[in-house]
Amino acid sequence: MAKNAIRSILIVGGGTAGWMTANLLATRLRRLPIEITLVESPDIRTVGVGEATVPAIRDYFKAIGVTEFEVMRATQGTVKLGIEFQDWARPGERFFHPFGRYGVDAFAVPFHQFWLKRRMAGDETPLSAYCLATEAASRGLVLLPPDQPANDLGVFDWAIHFDAGLFARFLSRRARDDLGVRHVEGTIAGVNRDGETGRIASVTLEGGAELAADLFVDCSGFRSLLLGQALDVPYEDWTHLLPCDRAVAVPCTHGEELAPFTRSTALSAGWQWRIPLQHRVGNGYVYSSRHISDDEATATLLSRLEGETLAEPNMLRFRTGHRQRLWEKNCVAVGLAAGFLEPLESTSITLIQSAVERLLDHFPDRDFDPSLADEFNRITRLEYARIRDFLLLHYWANRREGEAMWDECRALELPETLAARIRAFTGGGKLPRFEWDSFQSPSWLSMYAGFDIWPPRHDPLADQLTVEELGASFAKMREAIGRAAALAVPHARFIAENCAAPAAPHDHGRVPAHSA
């Protein structure tokens, strides 16, 4: 190794962020003599958000050498084909955001432009009828995408739901037992900085022990013990754009069939999540404290549970946004220590994953060339802003008239980045792609379709096919989707046959395989 090479990394904090970081760093750096230590306090409870994921999580599993089914068995995991949105557009209406494409493009013209042409000719078939993932999810069925789909109708993806606590425990065992990560239990009493460089030199634990390192990764949660407190990096607050600032969560037993999707239901002052696991259902109410009290929010959530509560409600306060710099000196923040975007589109774990991957892409030596941190920070700020805009579209596009929070959201002055996207679509059905977009064109199209936002015209290039030709082609697409969906199996059966978790004593919340 070069004389200035990094030789030690200290990860401050456990939970999902800490142990995801430890596993990926230890896997990717295993051929280098770098000692990786994780320190966590047994007295500090982790937040435990992020029980739903997006398909990128499967890339993470592959990177650390585990399989999806291995993780699902260890974490009571289930399949996620997308998110169902209830009552967002208007009370009583629902739509689905799938991990999949719509229809088949032709002549380099996106499918939705042809669909718009048929719609303007009087065809009332919804766009969702041309997505295999949506069709399967709506029927409670699961199938995995083929390795080589015959055409774009077979192009879709999937993610998983899991118990975040069990996931952290799974990663902890693997990091310690298989990857050689050193684990220290202790509460940090102080952070010590080098008087000359200002970098972090070590942390002191209660009892006096000191842990030194070359590179520090702050996974200390909302406290942001290193980046926020010790290095005093300011926080960029986006609460004026995304109104929800609190959440209450509680698990319950199953009362419905095991759906292969997350459900988000709009309520008067926010929205409720439903995340089905093998052994229980995760529920939460994400809300604006300006529009409902904590007690009212808790009572509302408890009144809407489908089964028996399995724990006391857990309260969470947050500020949407991120630290102005995510890498400062020799410290990189990951997870909640870096920032927070509410779990509406399950991006919490994605942001952990991408941060660690980005650190590896810009891995420093002990000189810590500022250009590495500058580029890391530039990309990460873009990533947060792109996700923020996608989440903001959900709120701004609502039609829940007469409710204070929702009325305020429709009146928001949008960031120009989001306003430009909306203009491009409402003007000509265009779906521009920006640098470091986390959500691609089909996701944006799902939102516009769900909120019934359409341009007044179709792309002139869609006139390469007549309305009649499109009608015949569209009918074949729907038939193909029906044939593919017929090969799917009920979600609970899929779990039982592939990745059922070992039964635990008194596991009365589990859905049996025959329930679906």
XYZ file of C-alpha atoms in Angstrom:
516
model
C 0.000 0.000 0.000
C 1.025 3.594 -0.552
C 2.310 5.257 2.567
C -0.698 7.566 2.715
C -3.287 4.828 2.207
C -6.285 4.570 4.517
C -5.575 1.897 7.113
C -8.527 2.221 9.481
C -12.214 3.122 9.238
C -14.503 3.777 12.173
C -18.271 3.521 11.623
C -20.154 5.345 14.361
C -23.581 3.808 14.860
C -25.207 0.482 14.025
C -28.732 -0.111 12.796
C -29.472 -0.491 9.105
C -27.124 2.310 8.003
C -24.152 1.201 10.066
C -24.301 -2.471 9.225
C -25.071 -1.899 5.540
C -21.987 0.323 5.444
C -19.862 -2.222 7.282
C -20.833 -5.086 4.968
C -20.258 -3.258 1.705
C -16.980 -1.649 2.785
C -15.642 -4.909 4.210
C -16.606 -6.820 1.066
C -15.151 -4.333 -1.401
C -11.994 -3.591 0.619
C -11.282 -7.158 1.714
C -8.017 -7.398 -0.248
C -6.621 -4.295 1.460
C -5.146 -4.172 4.985
C -7.819 -1.794 6.293
C -9.271 -2.372 9.749
C -12.992 -1.623 9.914
C -14.553 -1.021 13.311
C -18.186 -0.324 14.137
C -19.076 1.228 17.468
C -22.648 1.385 18.701
C -24.336 2.112 21.989
C -26.574 -0.604 23.439
C -28.598 2.168 25.108
C -29.603 4.054 21.936
C -32.622 2.688 20.103
C -32.418 2.735 16.320
C -35.205 4.412 14.358
C -36.009 1.326 12.311
C -37.579 3.070 9.316
C -37.082 1.677 5.853
C -38.907 -1.632 5.961
C -39.770 -1.213 2.290
C -37.183 -0.994 -0.466
C -36.794 -0.365 -4.190
C -35.260 -2.846 -6.675
C -31.745 -1.423 -6.224
C -31.568 -3.269 -2.893
C -31.074 -6.476 -4.860
C -27.903 -5.001 -6.364
C -26.707 -4.462 -2.810
C -27.404 -8.087 -1.905
C -25.390 -9.225 -4.912
C -22.533 -6.857 -4.028
C -22.162 -8.318 -0.538
C -22.613 -11.921 -1.684
C -26.072 -12.873 -0.422
C -29.293 -13.794 -2.215
C -32.734 -12.238 -2.028
C -34.308 -15.382 -0.618
C -31.560 -15.732 2.007
C -32.326 -12.226 3.238
C -36.087 -12.761 3.103
C -35.891 -15.933 5.203
C -33.813 -14.115 7.816
C -35.961 -10.974 7.921
C -39.570 -12.196 7.491
C -39.392 -10.663 4.030
C -42.061 -10.422 1.351
C -42.184 -9.378 -2.301
C -42.808 -5.787 -3.360
C -43.920 -5.107 -6.947
C -44.660 -1.420 -6.319
C -46.791 0.950 -4.245
C -50.558 1.335 -4.247
C -51.753 4.891 -3.617
C -55.227 5.240 -2.141
C -57.147 8.524 -1.864
C -54.250 10.675 -3.084
C -55.797 11.953 -6.293
C -59.235 12.167 -4.707
C -60.949 10.272 -1.873
C -62.129 6.943 -3.204
C -59.596 6.754 -6.048
C -56.481 4.595 -6.221
C -53.558 4.028 -8.554
C -50.405 1.932 -8.633
C -46.735 2.841 -9.038
C -45.146 -0.372 -10.367
C -41.534 -1.389 -10.800
C -42.226 -1.905 -14.471
C -42.767 -0.409 -17.893
C -45.930 0.344 -19.808
C -46.574 -1.213 -23.208
C -44.117 -1.503 -26.078
C -42.481 1.449 -27.821
C -42.494 1.637 -31.619
C -40.523 3.670 -34.165
C -38.554 5.193 -31.254
C -41.813 6.722 -29.985
C -42.694 6.017 -26.316
C -45.730 3.796 -25.824
C -47.633 6.391 -23.816
C -47.745 8.677 -26.859
C -49.629 6.000 -28.796
C -51.824 5.422 -25.765
C -52.605 9.165 -25.701
C -53.629 8.979 -29.340
C -56.042 6.137 -28.614
C -57.344 7.964 -25.537
C -58.109 11.073 -27.556
C -59.995 8.846 -29.981
C -62.244 7.637 -27.175
C -60.447 4.525 -25.854
C -60.991 4.490 -22.074
C -58.622 1.592 -21.307
C -56.344 2.840 -18.499
C -52.585 3.023 -18.959
C -52.204 0.567 -16.069
C -53.720 -2.204 -18.230
C -50.423 -2.307 -20.153
C -48.130 -3.072 -17.190
C -47.524 -6.679 -16.139
C -46.325 -5.759 -12.643
C -49.508 -3.782 -11.992
C -51.706 -6.620 -13.270
C -50.006 -9.193 -11.040
C -50.015 -6.956 -7.969
C -53.695 -6.067 -8.364
C -54.526 -9.779 -8.175
C -52.205 -10.496 -5.228
C -49.926 -12.568 -7.438
C -46.164 -12.839 -7.737
C -43.935 -13.802 -10.633
C -40.305 -12.923 -11.169
C -39.166 -11.150 -14.341
C -37.628 -13.390 -17.004
C -33.905 -13.205 -17.652
C -34.561 -12.475 -21.328
C -38.021 -10.967 -21.812
C -39.527 -11.361 -25.270
C -40.346 -7.642 -25.392
C -40.864 -4.631 -23.157
C -44.054 -6.101 -21.678
C -41.859 -8.486 -19.720
C -39.565 -5.758 -18.410
C -40.295 -5.194 -14.752
C -38.460 -5.475 -11.467
C -39.142 -6.253 -7.833
C -37.988 -5.320 -4.372
C -38.684 -6.656 -0.897
C -40.240 -5.687 2.404
C -38.374 -6.775 5.522
C -38.186 -6.302 9.272
C -35.535 -3.579 9.616
C -34.393 -4.825 13.019
C -33.926 -8.368 11.725
C -32.132 -7.015 8.651
C -29.632 -5.133 10.822
C -29.135 -8.263 12.931
C -28.532 -10.368 9.793
C -25.969 -7.866 8.493
C -24.320 -7.575 11.906
C -23.705 -11.318 12.156
C -22.333 -11.433 8.633
C -20.019 -8.450 9.115
C -18.602 -9.748 12.384
C -18.437 -13.480 11.681
C -17.660 -13.598 7.950
C -16.021 -10.295 7.079
C -13.919 -9.553 10.142
C -15.501 -6.243 11.127
C -14.581 -5.343 14.671
C -17.622 -4.591 16.835
C -17.377 -2.323 19.878
C -20.261 -1.603 22.225
C -20.045 1.744 23.926
C -21.547 5.192 24.190
C -19.541 8.026 22.695
C -18.780 10.703 25.258
C -16.635 12.965 23.095
C -15.242 13.582 19.633
C -11.606 14.654 19.360
C -10.320 16.746 16.453
C -6.804 17.333 15.200
C -5.775 20.831 16.153
C -3.905 21.427 12.925
C -6.185 19.951 10.223
C -9.545 20.104 12.003
C -10.172 16.503 11.048
C -11.632 13.998 13.469
C -8.840 12.120 15.198
C -10.760 9.820 17.528
C -13.844 9.338 19.648
C -13.827 8.799 23.383
C -16.256 6.342 24.942
C -17.837 6.538 28.353
C -15.289 4.882 30.604
C -12.370 6.543 28.827
C -11.557 4.183 25.964
C -10.506 5.937 22.770
C -11.075 4.788 19.192
C -8.914 6.392 16.507
C -9.194 6.012 12.719
C -8.174 7.565 9.425
C -11.696 7.722 7.961
C -14.922 8.144 9.927
C -18.411 7.201 8.722
C -21.203 8.863 10.671
C -24.194 6.507 10.969
C -25.400 7.997 14.256
C -28.910 8.762 13.020
C -30.688 12.066 13.464
C -28.140 13.103 16.112
C -25.487 13.347 13.364
C -22.909 13.106 16.116
C -19.855 13.619 13.918
C -20.938 15.603 10.857
C -23.628 17.736 12.467
C -22.359 18.172 16.013
C -18.573 17.776 15.978
C -17.959 19.309 12.531
C -20.908 21.716 12.735
C -22.142 21.208 9.159
C -25.467 23.087 8.746
C -28.734 21.424 7.737
C -30.710 22.368 4.631
C -34.371 22.208 5.679
C -37.055 21.343 3.091
C -40.046 21.360 5.430
C -41.485 24.316 3.502
C -41.816 21.999 0.502
C -42.637 18.658 2.103
C -44.999 19.387 5.002
C -44.858 16.180 7.043
C -42.495 16.336 10.005
C -43.607 13.486 12.260
C -44.608 9.851 12.137
C -46.158 7.316 14.479
C -45.661 3.620 13.760
C -47.106 0.421 15.181
C -47.110 -3.217 14.000
C -50.202 -5.387 14.003
C -51.330 -8.881 13.094
C -52.527 -9.696 9.614
C -56.163 -9.103 8.754
C -55.872 -9.154 4.964
C -54.295 -11.348 2.328
C -50.563 -10.995 1.836
C -50.362 -8.258 -0.799
C -47.143 -8.018 -2.851
C -46.937 -4.246 -2.539
C -46.715 -1.348 -0.130
C -49.877 0.669 0.383
C -49.958 4.429 0.958
C -53.303 5.931 1.940
C -53.775 9.702 2.083
C -55.368 10.982 5.291
C -56.416 14.459 6.401
C -52.965 15.567 7.574
C -50.604 13.171 5.833
C -50.620 9.521 4.798
C -50.626 6.013 6.235
C -48.314 3.202 5.182
C -49.046 -0.507 5.193
C -46.087 -2.883 4.770
C -46.964 -6.598 4.894
C -44.308 -8.939 6.309
C -44.540 -12.663 6.889
C -45.087 -12.326 10.640
C -46.824 -8.961 10.957
C -47.963 -5.806 9.201
C -46.031 -2.561 9.588
C -48.235 0.529 9.848
C -47.477 4.211 10.226
C -48.992 7.649 9.914
C -46.660 10.269 8.448
C -48.181 13.666 9.211
C -47.810 17.422 9.564
C -47.757 18.514 13.194
C -49.193 21.872 12.113
C -52.394 20.149 11.034
C -52.911 17.384 13.600
C -51.684 16.712 17.139
C -49.571 13.711 18.112
C -52.425 12.245 20.147
C -54.896 12.669 17.294
C -52.487 11.117 14.813
C -51.875 8.142 17.098
C -55.587 7.633 17.684
C -56.261 7.836 13.950
C -53.649 5.200 13.159
C -54.807 2.835 15.893
C -58.394 3.121 14.705
C -57.383 2.036 11.204
C -55.367 -1.121 11.989
C -56.519 -4.343 10.406
C -55.455 -6.570 13.299
C -54.284 -6.710 16.900
C -51.475 -4.326 17.874
C -48.170 -6.036 18.630
C -46.272 -3.152 20.272
C -46.717 0.330 21.668
C -46.824 3.190 19.133
C -43.377 4.539 18.264
C -43.122 8.317 17.709
C -40.619 9.889 15.330
C -39.874 13.560 14.699
C -37.887 14.636 11.681
C -36.964 17.513 9.389
C -36.933 16.763 5.692
C -33.672 17.817 4.085
C -29.953 17.050 4.337
C -26.660 18.368 5.642
C -25.241 21.000 3.318
C -22.111 18.906 2.973
C -22.315 15.142 3.337
C -18.541 14.653 3.330
C -16.543 17.067 5.464
C -12.798 16.662 6.064
C -12.335 12.948 6.934
C -15.962 12.241 7.807
C -18.761 10.942 5.545
C -22.341 10.782 6.799
C -24.613 7.920 5.768
C -28.308 7.443 6.446
C -30.189 9.703 8.821
C -26.962 11.401 9.901
C -26.783 12.794 6.360
C -30.430 13.679 5.810
C -34.000 12.444 5.687
C -36.639 12.143 3.016
C -39.917 10.725 4.233
C -40.572 7.053 3.358
C -43.289 7.770 0.768
C -41.305 6.062 -2.018
C -39.094 3.841 0.159
C -35.875 5.732 -0.529
C -34.259 5.647 2.933
C -32.313 2.444 2.321
C -31.510 3.446 -1.258
C -29.812 6.587 0.042
C -27.723 4.488 2.428
C -26.712 2.141 -0.369
C -25.837 4.868 -2.860
C -23.831 6.827 -0.275
C -21.558 3.867 0.490
C -21.177 3.024 -3.199
C -20.302 6.670 -3.879
C -17.726 6.668 -1.082
C -16.084 3.647 -2.665
C -16.151 5.377 -6.064
C -14.347 8.372 -4.505
C -12.282 6.495 -1.928
C -9.548 8.754 -0.485
C -6.131 8.327 0.948
C -5.045 10.101 4.115
C -4.403 13.305 2.190
C -8.183 13.597 1.579
C -7.939 15.498 -1.687
C -10.780 18.063 -1.528
C -11.886 17.256 -5.085
C -13.171 13.863 -3.904
C -15.398 15.364 -1.246
C -16.535 18.117 -3.610
C -17.740 15.641 -6.235
C -19.276 13.337 -3.622
C -21.203 16.275 -2.188
C -22.307 17.559 -5.590
C -23.725 14.208 -6.651
C -25.360 13.508 -3.303
C -27.083 16.886 -3.200
C -28.439 16.215 -6.695
C -29.673 12.788 -5.643
C -31.560 14.226 -2.663
C -33.049 17.015 -4.766
C -34.235 14.626 -7.491
C -36.001 12.427 -4.937
C -37.427 15.503 -3.203
C -38.987 16.641 -6.480
C -40.555 13.237 -7.098
C -42.049 13.169 -3.603
C -43.249 16.744 -3.938
C -45.173 15.851 -7.093
C -47.313 13.476 -5.000
C -48.368 16.322 -2.719
C -48.727 19.087 -5.273
C -50.870 17.014 -7.657
C -53.476 16.026 -5.049
C -57.162 16.887 -5.504
C -58.228 16.546 -1.862
C -60.039 19.849 -1.744
C -61.186 21.370 1.521
C -58.404 19.924 3.719
C -55.921 22.522 4.940
C -52.687 20.619 4.466
C -53.585 19.339 1.009
C -54.910 22.728 -0.110
C -51.596 24.292 0.921
C -49.654 21.645 -1.017
C -51.495 22.415 -4.251
C -50.603 26.097 -3.801
C -46.867 25.490 -3.286
C -44.335 27.327 -5.401
C -42.424 24.447 -6.956
C -38.655 24.269 -7.421
C -37.822 25.087 -11.028
C -36.420 21.584 -11.548
C -39.843 20.081 -10.838
C -41.782 22.840 -12.587
C -39.731 22.200 -15.745
C -40.559 18.506 -15.682
C -44.277 19.221 -15.317
C -44.207 21.746 -18.164
C -42.464 19.234 -20.400
C -45.118 16.622 -19.757
C -48.218 18.778 -19.796
C -46.978 20.492 -22.956
C -46.112 17.489 -25.074
C -46.012 14.349 -22.957
C -42.217 14.514 -22.627
C -40.397 12.793 -19.767
C -36.987 14.484 -19.455
C -34.173 12.702 -17.661
C -31.958 14.711 -15.340
C -28.526 13.851 -13.999
C -28.691 11.458 -11.022
C -32.394 10.759 -11.298
C -33.374 8.009 -8.891
C -36.795 7.579 -10.529
C -36.924 6.931 -14.251
C -39.553 7.750 -16.863
C -42.052 4.951 -16.027
C -42.223 6.161 -12.423
C -42.970 9.731 -13.446
C -45.527 8.444 -15.926
C -47.201 6.449 -13.138
C -47.642 9.632 -11.139
C -49.024 11.687 -14.011
C -51.447 8.886 -14.896
C -52.483 8.406 -11.289
C -53.263 12.080 -10.826
C -54.876 12.323 -14.280
C -52.357 14.869 -15.580
C -52.140 14.708 -19.373
C -51.022 16.891 -22.264
C -53.663 18.190 -24.696
C -52.030 16.390 -27.636
C -49.957 13.366 -28.540
C -46.550 13.363 -30.195
C -46.989 13.933 -33.971
C -44.667 10.978 -34.567
C -47.340 8.710 -33.068
C -49.300 9.250 -36.285
C -47.067 6.652 -37.913
C -49.741 4.180 -36.762
C -53.466 4.628 -37.242
C -56.004 4.428 -34.428
C -57.194 1.103 -35.844
C -53.683 -0.339 -36.047
C -53.063 0.721 -32.480
C -56.301 -0.876 -31.342
C -55.267 -4.260 -32.708
C -51.748 -3.924 -31.282
C -52.994 -2.866 -27.859
C -55.403 -5.809 -27.700
C -52.476 -8.191 -28.331
C -50.493 -6.505 -25.552
C -53.316 -6.990 -23.058
C -53.646 -10.617 -24.089
C -49.902 -11.172 -23.613
C -50.020 -9.590 -20.165
C -52.963 -11.828 -19.253
C -51.085 -14.948 -20.336
C -48.015 -13.941 -18.335
C -50.068 -13.104 -15.239
C -51.705 -16.544 -15.474
C -48.292 -18.033 -14.666
C -48.054 -16.095 -11.400
C -48.882 -17.595 -8.002
C -50.505 -16.147 -4.869
C -48.008 -14.161 -2.823
C -48.300 -16.305 0.312
C -47.742 -19.465 -1.727
C -44.686 -17.905 -3.364
C -43.255 -17.096 0.065
C -43.991 -20.576 1.423
C -42.292 -22.255 -1.532
C -39.222 -20.026 -1.756
C -38.315 -18.049 1.345
C -40.507 -18.753 4.370
C -38.894 -17.632 7.615
C -38.563 -20.183 10.418
C -41.619 -20.011 12.654
C -40.988 -18.264 15.971
C -42.813 -19.074 19.232
C -46.125 -17.220 19.531
C -45.753 -15.995 15.939
C -49.487 -15.384 15.704
C -49.139 -12.520 13.243
C -47.883 -14.694 10.394
C -49.988 -15.279 7.316
C -50.224 -19.023 6.528
C -49.527 -20.123 2.977
C -53.137 -21.062 2.305
C -54.511 -17.623 3.217
C -54.041 -16.258 -0.287
